Amino acid sequence: MIKLDLSGDRRHFVHEGKPFFYLADTVWSAFTNITLEEWVYYLDYRRSQGFNVLQINLLQQWDASGSDLDIKPFAVNPDGSFDFHALNEAYFARAQQMVQMAVDRGFVPALVLLWCNYIPDTWAGQLREEKKMPLEAVEPYVRYAASLFSKFHPIYVISGDTDFPSERAKEYYRTALSIVKEISRECLTTLHIQGRLVELPEVFVNDPDLDFYMYQSGHNSEFQHMSYEMALDFYNKPVTRPVLNAEPCYEMMGYSRRVYGRYTRYDVRKAAWQSLLSGAAAGITYGAHGIWSWHKKGKRFGVTGEGFDAPYDWATALKFEGAWDYGFAKWLFEIYDLAGLQPWDIVMNDTREIRAAATPGYEKAAIYVPVNTVLKLNADLTDYEITVFELENRRVAKAPPLSLQDNMTVIDMHPFEGDVLFIAVHK
């Protein structure tokens, strides 16, 4: 069983003293939508791809696809609302069984305690007419959840897709965070916050019970640059913690706000590498449109607010090629021992899309180039051995010729047509 901790510099995760690259899949709707037979197939397939974390909503996901499984986390009132004071033990026993199956296969569960639609005043709380969880129900629910799941050493994701619009909303999350740490001091904690939100309230930035930062660059086609902008912002927060993009654009997800178009394998790969090389080097989360909501053909799908296009069925979405690209990113981090990468502002090209990072002693560097060009770097890399990884087909080549001009390294165009990663190792 994996038990995560933080590195001494609080920039990445470790397990048994060794760097741990957090590679998660987004499967928010697992406990309400997935049969045990499907779960086994899913777990074995994702494990083969190198995934080691699963992000799951402990409660019913508000925008899950329709399911034949009629199992709810709470008793249901005659009007269809939840009785938040009546926990359904059968639901949580089944969830516990599914977590045990995942842990047995080497996964770390990252369990969301309070998705924002359950909390008053939040953006989703205002869109949904459903009854909200009373504040006095938070403590018994969190204590019960911790009593069941803490033996698996999960990550507790205190919030789900939330903003912090009021003191009342913040009180829900402060309560849950303090209770989790009171009961399960050794379990790591974080907040999954609303897309493109970087203004984390000071009460959480300064809270010693919060272990790392999650952000989501999200699914809005106008703001994909936030994958690296937000990484830099969280990396430079006054309290140092590991940073990761926990929700970049999902593969084949329709653009949010009902804009026509879908994110391709290239788009999600680009978001991953731009995040990883801009301060969010602790790991990355993948998402496939059809997996997170666990969609089956013929079942309903509709999302209030965001309005994403229809998902693929889960069996098709599971095989999207981009998941292998994310596994390849993890492999490169592990093979080259890139834990602790820090942003390196050396790119002289007239774009912010090319991202660079280096290990703390500059023994190694990584540069992501999404579109081929002559690369200009404000650093002397003549004493580095440079390898080029073409990411679409995962081909490898020696670096093209480079020269030093006025203390600026100039690297000729590489031989590939797609996006590449340069890895430079000091000789």
Short mmCIF file of C-alpha atoms in Angstrom, two decimals:
data_model
loop_
_atom_site.label_atom_id
_atom_site.label_comp_id
_atom_site.label_asym_id
_atom_site.label_seq_id
_atom_site.Cartn_x
_atom_site.Cartn_y
_atom_site.Cartn_z
CA MET A 1 0.00 0.00 0.00
CA ILE A 2 1.34 3.41 -0.97
CA LYS A 3 1.63 6.03 1.75
CA LEU A 4 2.56 9.42 0.34
CA ASP A 5 4.53 12.17 2.01
CA LEU A 6 6.09 15.45 0.91
CA SER A 7 9.71 15.95 -0.13
CA GLY A 8 12.01 17.96 2.10
CA ASP A 9 11.73 21.01 -0.17
CA ARG A 10 7.91 20.60 -0.31
CA ARG A 11 7.92 20.57 -4.10
CA HIS A 12 6.94 16.97 -4.88
CA PHE A 13 5.68 13.75 -3.36
CA VAL A 14 7.69 10.85 -2.00
CA HIS A 15 6.91 7.25 -1.13
CA GLU A 16 9.35 5.41 1.12
CA GLY A 17 11.82 8.22 0.56
CA LYS A 18 11.73 8.04 -3.24
CA PRO A 19 10.13 10.57 -5.62
CA PHE A 20 6.55 9.77 -6.55
CA PHE A 21 5.15 11.26 -9.75
CA TYR A 22 1.41 11.78 -9.24
CA LEU A 23 -0.31 10.47 -12.38
CA ALA A 24 -4.06 10.50 -11.82
CA ASP A 25 -7.07 9.59 -13.87
CA THR A 26 -10.34 11.43 -13.37
CA VAL A 27 -13.12 9.02 -12.52
CA TRP A 28 -15.40 11.22 -10.44
CA SER A 29 -18.49 9.01 -10.79
CA ALA A 30 -16.99 5.66 -9.85
CA PHE A 31 -19.02 4.86 -6.76
CA THR A 32 -22.45 5.52 -8.30
CA ASN A 33 -21.96 4.39 -11.90
CA ILE A 34 -19.42 1.58 -12.20
CA THR A 35 -20.17 -2.10 -11.72
CA LEU A 36 -17.54 -4.17 -9.95
CA GLU A 37 -16.82 -6.08 -13.16
CA GLU A 38 -16.25 -2.85 -15.06
CA TRP A 39 -14.11 -1.56 -12.20
CA VAL A 40 -11.73 -4.53 -12.43
CA TYR A 41 -11.31 -4.04 -16.18
CA TYR A 42 -10.78 -0.30 -15.78
CA LEU A 43 -8.24 -0.65 -12.96
CA ASP A 44 -6.15 -3.23 -14.78
CA TYR A 45 -6.07 -1.17 -17.97
CA ARG A 46 -5.10 2.10 -16.29
CA ARG A 47 -2.46 0.32 -14.20
CA SER A 48 -0.87 -1.01 -17.41
CA GLN A 49 -0.57 2.60 -18.60
CA GLY A 50 1.31 3.72 -15.49
CA PHE A 51 -1.44 5.54 -13.62
CA ASN A 52 -1.03 5.53 -9.84
CA VAL A 53 -3.75 7.88 -8.49
CA LEU A 54 -7.54 7.90 -8.99
CA GLN A 55 -9.56 11.07 -8.38
CA ILE A 56 -13.03 10.04 -7.19
CA ASN A 57 -15.98 11.93 -5.77
CA LEU A 58 -16.94 10.23 -2.52
CA LEU A 59 -20.51 11.45 -2.96
CA GLN A 60 -22.76 11.38 -6.03
CA GLN A 61 -21.30 13.51 -8.82
CA TRP A 62 -23.75 16.22 -9.82
CA ASP A 63 -22.99 15.88 -13.55
CA ALA A 64 -22.52 12.13 -13.81
CA SER A 65 -24.11 10.26 -16.68
CA GLY A 66 -27.22 8.18 -16.05
CA SER A 67 -26.69 4.87 -14.30
CA ASP A 68 -28.56 1.61 -13.84
CA LEU A 69 -27.11 1.37 -10.34
CA ASP A 70 -29.59 2.78 -7.87
CA ILE A 71 -27.26 3.43 -4.96
CA LYS A 72 -27.00 6.74 -3.11
CA PRO A 73 -24.73 7.96 -0.31
CA PHE A 74 -27.65 9.16 1.85
CA ALA A 75 -31.24 8.19 2.48
CA VAL A 76 -33.60 9.82 0.00
CA ASN A 77 -36.53 11.94 1.18
CA PRO A 78 -39.99 11.69 -0.43
CA ASP A 79 -39.25 14.82 -2.47
CA GLY A 80 -36.09 13.23 -3.90
CA SER A 81 -33.63 15.23 -1.81
CA PHE A 82 -30.96 13.67 0.38
CA ASP A 83 -31.34 13.28 4.14
CA PHE A 84 -27.77 14.30 4.95
CA HIS A 85 -28.13 13.01 8.51
CA ALA A 86 -28.87 9.45 7.31
CA LEU A 87 -25.77 7.89 5.74
CA ASN A 88 -26.36 4.84 3.55
CA GLU A 89 -23.96 2.28 4.98
CA ALA A 90 -24.42 -0.04 1.98
CA TYR A 91 -23.21 2.71 -0.37
CA PHE A 92 -20.09 3.38 1.66
CA ALA A 93 -19.37 -0.32 2.15
CA ARG A 94 -19.40 -0.76 -1.63
CA ALA A 95 -17.18 2.30 -2.07
CA GLN A 96 -14.80 0.87 0.50
CA GLN A 97 -14.68 -2.40 -1.45
CA MET A 98 -13.85 -0.50 -4.65
CA VAL A 99 -11.09 1.46 -2.92
CA GLN A 100 -9.64 -1.78 -1.57
CA MET A 101 -9.56 -3.20 -5.11
CA ALA A 102 -7.77 -0.08 -6.35
CA VAL A 103 -5.24 -0.02 -3.52
CA ASP A 104 -4.48 -3.71 -4.08
CA ARG A 105 -3.43 -2.77 -7.62
CA GLY A 106 -1.12 0.03 -6.51
CA PHE A 107 -3.39 3.07 -6.79
CA VAL A 108 -3.63 5.94 -4.34
CA PRO A 109 -7.27 7.05 -3.93
CA ALA A 110 -7.82 10.82 -4.03
CA LEU A 111 -11.29 11.19 -2.52
CA VAL A 112 -13.31 14.39 -2.85
CA LEU A 113 -15.30 15.02 0.33
CA LEU A 114 -17.50 18.00 -0.57
CA TRP A 115 -18.22 18.82 -4.20
CA CYS A 116 -19.37 22.41 -4.50
CA ASN A 117 -22.98 21.65 -5.45
CA TYR A 118 -23.54 20.40 -1.88
CA ILE A 119 -22.36 23.70 -0.40
CA PRO A 120 -24.48 26.88 -0.21
CA ASP A 121 -23.36 30.06 -2.00
CA THR A 122 -20.90 28.36 -4.36
CA TRP A 123 -21.31 28.81 -8.11
CA ALA A 124 -22.83 25.34 -8.54
CA GLY A 125 -24.82 25.68 -5.35
CA GLN A 126 -26.57 28.69 -6.84
CA LEU A 127 -27.32 26.88 -10.11
CA ARG A 128 -28.84 23.84 -8.43
CA GLU A 129 -32.15 23.93 -6.60
CA GLU A 130 -31.39 20.75 -4.66
CA LYS A 131 -31.10 20.97 -0.90
CA LYS A 132 -27.61 21.73 0.41
CA MET A 133 -25.83 19.82 3.13
CA PRO A 134 -26.44 21.49 6.51
CA LEU A 135 -23.23 22.63 8.18
CA GLU A 136 -24.01 20.50 11.23
CA ALA A 137 -24.04 17.40 8.99
CA VAL A 138 -20.47 17.95 7.78
CA GLU A 139 -18.68 16.73 10.89
CA PRO A 140 -20.51 13.39 11.30
CA TYR A 141 -20.17 12.70 7.56
CA VAL A 142 -16.45 13.49 7.47
CA ARG A 143 -15.76 11.52 10.64
CA TYR A 144 -17.60 8.53 9.21
CA ALA A 145 -15.74 8.75 5.89
CA ALA A 146 -12.37 9.03 7.62
CA SER A 147 -13.17 6.03 9.82
CA LEU A 148 -13.76 3.93 6.71
CA PHE A 149 -11.13 5.14 4.27
CA SER A 150 -8.11 6.44 6.19
CA LYS A 151 -6.68 2.92 6.52
CA PHE A 152 -6.03 3.12 2.75
CA HIS A 153 -3.87 6.27 3.17
CA PRO A 154 -5.94 8.27 0.68
CA ILE A 155 -5.48 11.85 -0.36
CA TYR A 156 -8.44 13.79 0.98
CA VAL A 157 -9.56 16.37 -1.56
CA ILE A 158 -11.57 18.59 0.73
CA SER A 159 -13.48 20.52 -1.96
CA GLY A 160 -14.67 19.83 -5.48
CA ASP A 161 -14.65 22.47 -8.23
CA THR A 162 -15.35 25.20 -5.71
CA ASP A 163 -15.10 28.93 -5.42
CA PHE A 164 -15.08 30.64 -2.01
CA PRO A 165 -17.85 33.25 -2.30
CA SER A 166 -18.76 33.59 1.37
CA GLU A 167 -17.59 32.97 4.90
CA ARG A 168 -20.33 30.35 5.16
CA ALA A 169 -18.93 28.37 2.23
CA LYS A 170 -15.39 28.60 3.59
CA GLU A 171 -16.61 27.33 6.96
CA TYR A 172 -17.73 24.07 5.38
CA TYR A 173 -14.26 23.42 3.98
CA ARG A 174 -12.42 24.60 7.08
CA THR A 175 -14.53 22.22 9.15
CA ALA A 176 -13.85 19.25 6.89
CA LEU A 177 -10.12 19.99 6.66
CA SER A 178 -9.62 20.28 10.41
CA ILE A 179 -11.60 17.10 11.12
CA VAL A 180 -9.67 15.06 8.55
CA LYS A 181 -6.35 16.15 10.01
CA GLU A 182 -7.57 15.54 13.55
CA ILE A 183 -8.48 11.94 12.70
CA SER A 184 -5.98 11.15 9.92
CA ARG A 185 -2.91 13.30 10.47
CA GLU A 186 -0.78 11.30 8.03
CA CYS A 187 -3.19 11.53 5.08
CA LEU A 188 -2.39 14.30 2.60
CA THR A 189 -4.96 17.01 1.93
CA THR A 190 -5.71 19.47 -0.84
CA LEU A 191 -8.50 21.56 -2.41
CA HIS A 192 -9.92 21.04 -5.89
CA ILE A 193 -10.98 24.56 -6.85
CA GLN A 194 -12.93 26.20 -9.64
CA GLY A 195 -11.34 26.42 -13.08
CA ARG A 196 -8.91 29.31 -13.58
CA LEU A 197 -9.26 30.36 -9.92
CA VAL A 198 -5.90 31.35 -8.43
CA GLU A 199 -7.16 33.52 -5.57
CA LEU A 200 -7.06 30.98 -2.76
CA PRO A 201 -8.30 32.54 0.52
CA GLU A 202 -5.47 33.29 2.95
CA VAL A 203 -7.10 31.11 5.58
CA PHE A 204 -6.25 28.09 3.39
CA VAL A 205 -2.90 29.32 2.06
CA ASN A 206 -1.72 29.71 5.66
CA ASP A 207 -3.38 26.60 7.05
CA PRO A 208 -0.73 24.01 8.04
CA ASP A 209 -3.32 21.28 7.52
CA LEU A 210 -3.30 21.87 3.75
CA ASP A 211 -0.53 19.81 2.15
CA PHE A 212 -0.48 20.69 -1.56
CA TYR A 213 -2.04 22.87 -4.25
CA MET A 214 -4.38 21.63 -6.95
CA TYR A 215 -5.57 23.86 -9.74
CA GLN A 216 -7.54 23.27 -12.91
CA SER A 217 -6.79 25.03 -16.17
CA GLY A 218 -10.09 23.57 -17.33
CA HIS A 219 -12.09 23.21 -20.50
CA ASN A 220 -12.68 26.75 -21.77
CA SER A 221 -11.13 27.05 -25.22
CA GLU A 222 -10.25 30.72 -24.69
CA PHE A 223 -8.10 30.10 -21.64
CA GLN A 224 -5.85 27.14 -22.36
CA HIS A 225 -2.82 29.31 -21.62
CA MET A 226 -3.85 29.07 -17.99
CA SER A 227 -2.19 25.67 -17.81
CA TYR A 228 1.16 27.45 -17.45
CA GLU A 229 -0.02 30.79 -16.04
CA MET A 230 -1.70 29.12 -13.08
CA ALA A 231 1.23 26.80 -12.51
CA LEU A 232 3.50 29.82 -12.09
CA ASP A 233 1.03 31.51 -9.76
CA PHE A 234 0.72 28.56 -7.40
CA TYR A 235 4.44 27.81 -7.59
CA ASN A 236 5.12 31.33 -6.30
CA LYS A 237 2.55 31.33 -3.48
CA PRO A 238 4.01 32.59 -0.18
CA VAL A 239 3.63 29.13 1.36
CA THR A 240 5.57 26.50 -0.61
CA ARG A 241 3.68 23.32 -1.44
CA PRO A 242 3.72 20.78 -4.29
CA VAL A 243 1.65 21.98 -7.26
CA LEU A 244 -0.23 19.99 -9.88
CA ASN A 245 -2.83 20.60 -12.55
CA ALA A 246 -5.64 18.35 -11.36
CA GLU A 247 -7.99 19.13 -14.24
CA PRO A 248 -6.50 20.20 -17.56
CA CYS A 249 -8.69 19.86 -20.63
CA TYR A 250 -10.04 16.31 -21.01
CA GLU A 251 -9.46 14.31 -24.16
CA MET A 252 -12.45 14.61 -26.55
CA MET A 253 -14.31 16.87 -24.13
CA GLY A 254 -16.43 19.46 -25.87
CA TYR A 255 -15.35 23.04 -25.22
CA SER A 256 -17.19 24.55 -22.28
CA ARG A 257 -20.02 27.08 -22.64
CA ARG A 258 -21.43 25.04 -25.55
CA VAL A 259 -18.70 26.23 -27.91
CA TYR A 260 -18.35 23.87 -30.87
CA GLY A 261 -15.20 21.75 -30.83
CA ARG A 262 -13.42 19.06 -28.83
CA TYR A 263 -10.00 18.73 -27.23
CA THR A 264 -7.68 16.44 -29.15
CA ARG A 265 -4.90 14.22 -27.96
CA TYR A 266 -2.47 17.00 -28.89
CA ASP A 267 -4.39 19.57 -26.83
CA VAL A 268 -4.36 17.50 -23.65
CA ARG A 269 -0.70 16.57 -24.11
CA LYS A 270 0.21 20.22 -24.59
CA ALA A 271 -1.66 21.21 -21.43
CA ALA A 272 0.20 18.52 -19.50
CA TRP A 273 3.71 19.52 -20.54
CA GLN A 274 3.06 23.24 -20.24
CA SER A 275 1.86 22.63 -16.68
CA LEU A 276 4.71 20.33 -15.71
CA LEU A 277 7.41 22.73 -16.90
CA SER A 278 5.88 25.86 -15.37
CA GLY A 279 5.89 24.99 -11.68
CA ALA A 280 3.30 22.21 -11.47
CA ALA A 281 5.88 19.43 -11.60
CA ALA A 282 4.49 17.28 -8.79
CA GLY A 283 2.32 15.43 -11.30
CA ILE A 284 -0.58 15.72 -13.68
CA THR A 285 -4.15 14.45 -14.03
CA TYR A 286 -5.64 12.99 -17.18
CA GLY A 287 -9.31 13.03 -18.13
CA ALA A 288 -11.27 11.30 -20.87
CA HIS A 289 -14.75 12.47 -21.86
CA GLY A 290 -16.84 9.45 -21.01
CA ILE A 291 -14.70 8.16 -18.14
CA TRP A 292 -15.18 10.96 -15.61
CA SER A 293 -18.99 10.74 -15.90
CA TRP A 294 -18.88 6.98 -16.69
CA HIS A 295 -21.13 7.26 -19.70
CA LYS A 296 -22.98 4.39 -21.35
CA LYS A 297 -24.72 4.54 -24.71
CA GLY A 298 -28.35 5.46 -24.42
CA LYS A 299 -28.00 7.05 -20.98
CA ARG A 300 -28.75 10.68 -20.31
CA PHE A 301 -26.01 13.28 -20.10
CA GLY A 302 -26.51 16.94 -19.40
CA VAL A 303 -24.43 19.44 -17.48
CA THR A 304 -25.99 22.54 -15.96
CA GLY A 305 -23.85 25.58 -16.62
CA GLU A 306 -20.89 24.23 -18.55
CA GLY A 307 -22.86 22.60 -21.37
CA PHE A 308 -20.26 20.15 -22.69
CA ASP A 309 -20.97 18.21 -25.87
CA ALA A 310 -22.02 14.56 -25.61
CA PRO A 311 -19.49 12.11 -24.15
CA TYR A 312 -18.24 8.87 -25.66
CA ASP A 313 -19.21 5.64 -23.98
CA TRP A 314 -16.76 4.67 -21.26
CA ALA A 315 -15.37 1.61 -23.07
CA THR A 316 -14.39 3.78 -26.05
CA ALA A 317 -13.08 6.65 -23.93
CA LEU A 318 -10.90 4.29 -21.92
CA LYS A 319 -8.85 3.57 -25.06
CA PHE A 320 -8.17 7.19 -26.07
CA GLU A 321 -4.51 7.42 -27.03
CA GLY A 322 -3.77 10.48 -24.89
CA ALA A 323 -3.68 8.41 -21.72
CA TRP A 324 -0.56 6.69 -23.04
CA ASP A 325 1.01 10.12 -23.60
CA TYR A 326 0.50 10.92 -19.94
CA GLY A 327 2.02 7.60 -18.95
CA PHE A 328 5.00 8.45 -21.17
CA ALA A 329 5.40 11.77 -19.33
CA LYS A 330 5.57 9.88 -16.02
CA TRP A 331 8.12 7.50 -17.50
CA LEU A 332 10.35 10.37 -18.63
CA PHE A 333 10.19 11.98 -15.19
CA GLU A 334 11.20 8.72 -13.57
CA ILE A 335 13.91 7.69 -16.04
CA TYR A 336 15.57 11.11 -15.99
CA ASP A 337 14.88 11.75 -12.29
CA LEU A 338 13.20 15.09 -12.93
CA ALA A 339 11.52 15.40 -9.53
CA GLY A 340 11.67 18.96 -8.30
CA LEU A 341 11.77 20.63 -11.71
CA GLN A 342 11.53 24.40 -11.37
CA PRO A 343 10.53 26.91 -14.06
CA TRP A 344 13.50 28.26 -16.02
CA ASP A 345 12.85 31.52 -17.82
CA ILE A 346 15.29 31.14 -20.71
CA VAL A 347 13.09 31.01 -23.82
CA MET A 348 13.83 33.97 -26.11
CA ASN A 349 11.31 33.12 -28.85
CA ASP A 350 8.42 35.54 -29.12
CA THR A 351 5.91 33.22 -27.43
CA ARG A 352 5.00 31.97 -23.97
CA GLU A 353 3.85 28.62 -25.35
CA ILE A 354 7.36 27.15 -25.27
CA ARG A 355 8.09 26.19 -21.65
CA ALA A 356 11.37 25.32 -19.95
CA ALA A 357 12.31 23.95 -16.54
CA ALA A 358 15.43 22.68 -14.80
CA THR A 359 16.36 20.65 -11.75
CA PRO A 360 17.51 22.78 -8.79
CA GLY A 361 21.21 22.47 -9.65
CA TYR A 362 20.63 22.86 -13.41
CA GLU A 363 22.12 19.43 -14.04
CA LYS A 364 19.10 18.61 -16.18
CA ALA A 365 16.62 20.67 -18.16
CA ALA A 366 13.44 20.01 -20.12
CA ILE A 367 11.98 22.21 -22.85
CA TYR A 368 8.56 21.70 -24.44
CA VAL A 369 8.14 22.98 -28.00
CA PRO A 370 4.53 22.64 -29.25
CA VAL A 371 5.25 23.91 -32.79
CA ASN A 372 8.55 23.44 -34.60
CA THR A 373 10.84 26.46 -34.78
CA VAL A 374 14.45 27.51 -34.34
CA LEU A 375 14.82 27.57 -30.58
CA LYS A 376 16.54 30.49 -28.87
CA LEU A 377 17.56 30.12 -25.24
CA ASN A 378 19.12 32.62 -22.87
CA ALA A 379 21.53 30.06 -21.43
CA ASP A 380 24.66 28.22 -22.50
CA LEU A 381 23.69 24.61 -23.23
CA THR A 382 26.83 23.66 -25.15
CA ASP A 383 27.97 21.41 -22.28
CA TYR A 384 24.69 19.48 -22.22
CA GLU A 385 23.81 16.27 -24.01
CA ILE A 386 20.42 16.94 -25.59
CA THR A 387 17.84 14.37 -26.71
CA VAL A 388 14.63 15.13 -28.59
CA PHE A 389 11.47 13.17 -27.84
CA GLU A 390 8.73 13.40 -30.47
CA LEU A 391 5.59 13.02 -28.40
CA GLU A 392 2.92 12.01 -30.91
CA ASN A 393 4.61 8.74 -31.87
CA ARG A 394 7.12 8.66 -29.00
CA ARG A 395 10.18 8.65 -31.29
CA VAL A 396 13.65 9.71 -30.15
CA ALA A 397 16.37 11.63 -31.97
CA LYS A 398 19.64 13.35 -31.27
CA ALA A 399 19.44 17.10 -30.94
CA PRO A 400 19.82 19.15 -34.13
CA PRO A 401 22.90 21.37 -34.46
CA LEU A 402 23.19 24.16 -31.94
CA SER A 403 25.40 27.21 -31.65
CA LEU A 404 26.24 29.85 -29.08
CA GLN A 405 25.55 33.40 -30.21
CA ASP A 406 26.10 36.25 -27.75
CA ASN A 407 25.69 33.81 -24.83
CA MET A 408 22.40 32.61 -26.33
CA THR A 409 22.00 28.99 -27.38
CA VAL A 410 20.39 28.58 -30.80
CA ILE A 411 19.06 25.12 -31.70
CA ASP A 412 18.05 24.40 -35.28
CA MET A 413 14.64 22.98 -36.13
CA HIS A 414 14.19 19.38 -35.06
CA PRO A 415 13.34 16.67 -37.64
CA PHE A 416 9.73 16.09 -36.53
CA GLU A 417 6.44 17.69 -37.51
CA GLY A 418 4.71 17.55 -34.14
CA ASP A 419 5.36 18.71 -30.60
CA VAL A 420 8.57 17.62 -28.90
CA LEU A 421 10.33 17.60 -25.57
CA PHE A 422 14.03 18.44 -25.38
CA ILE A 423 15.81 16.88 -22.41
CA ALA A 424 19.27 18.27 -21.68
CA VAL A 425 21.68 16.55 -19.29
CA HIS A 426 24.89 18.28 -18.22
CA LYS A 427 27.94 16.33 -19.31
#
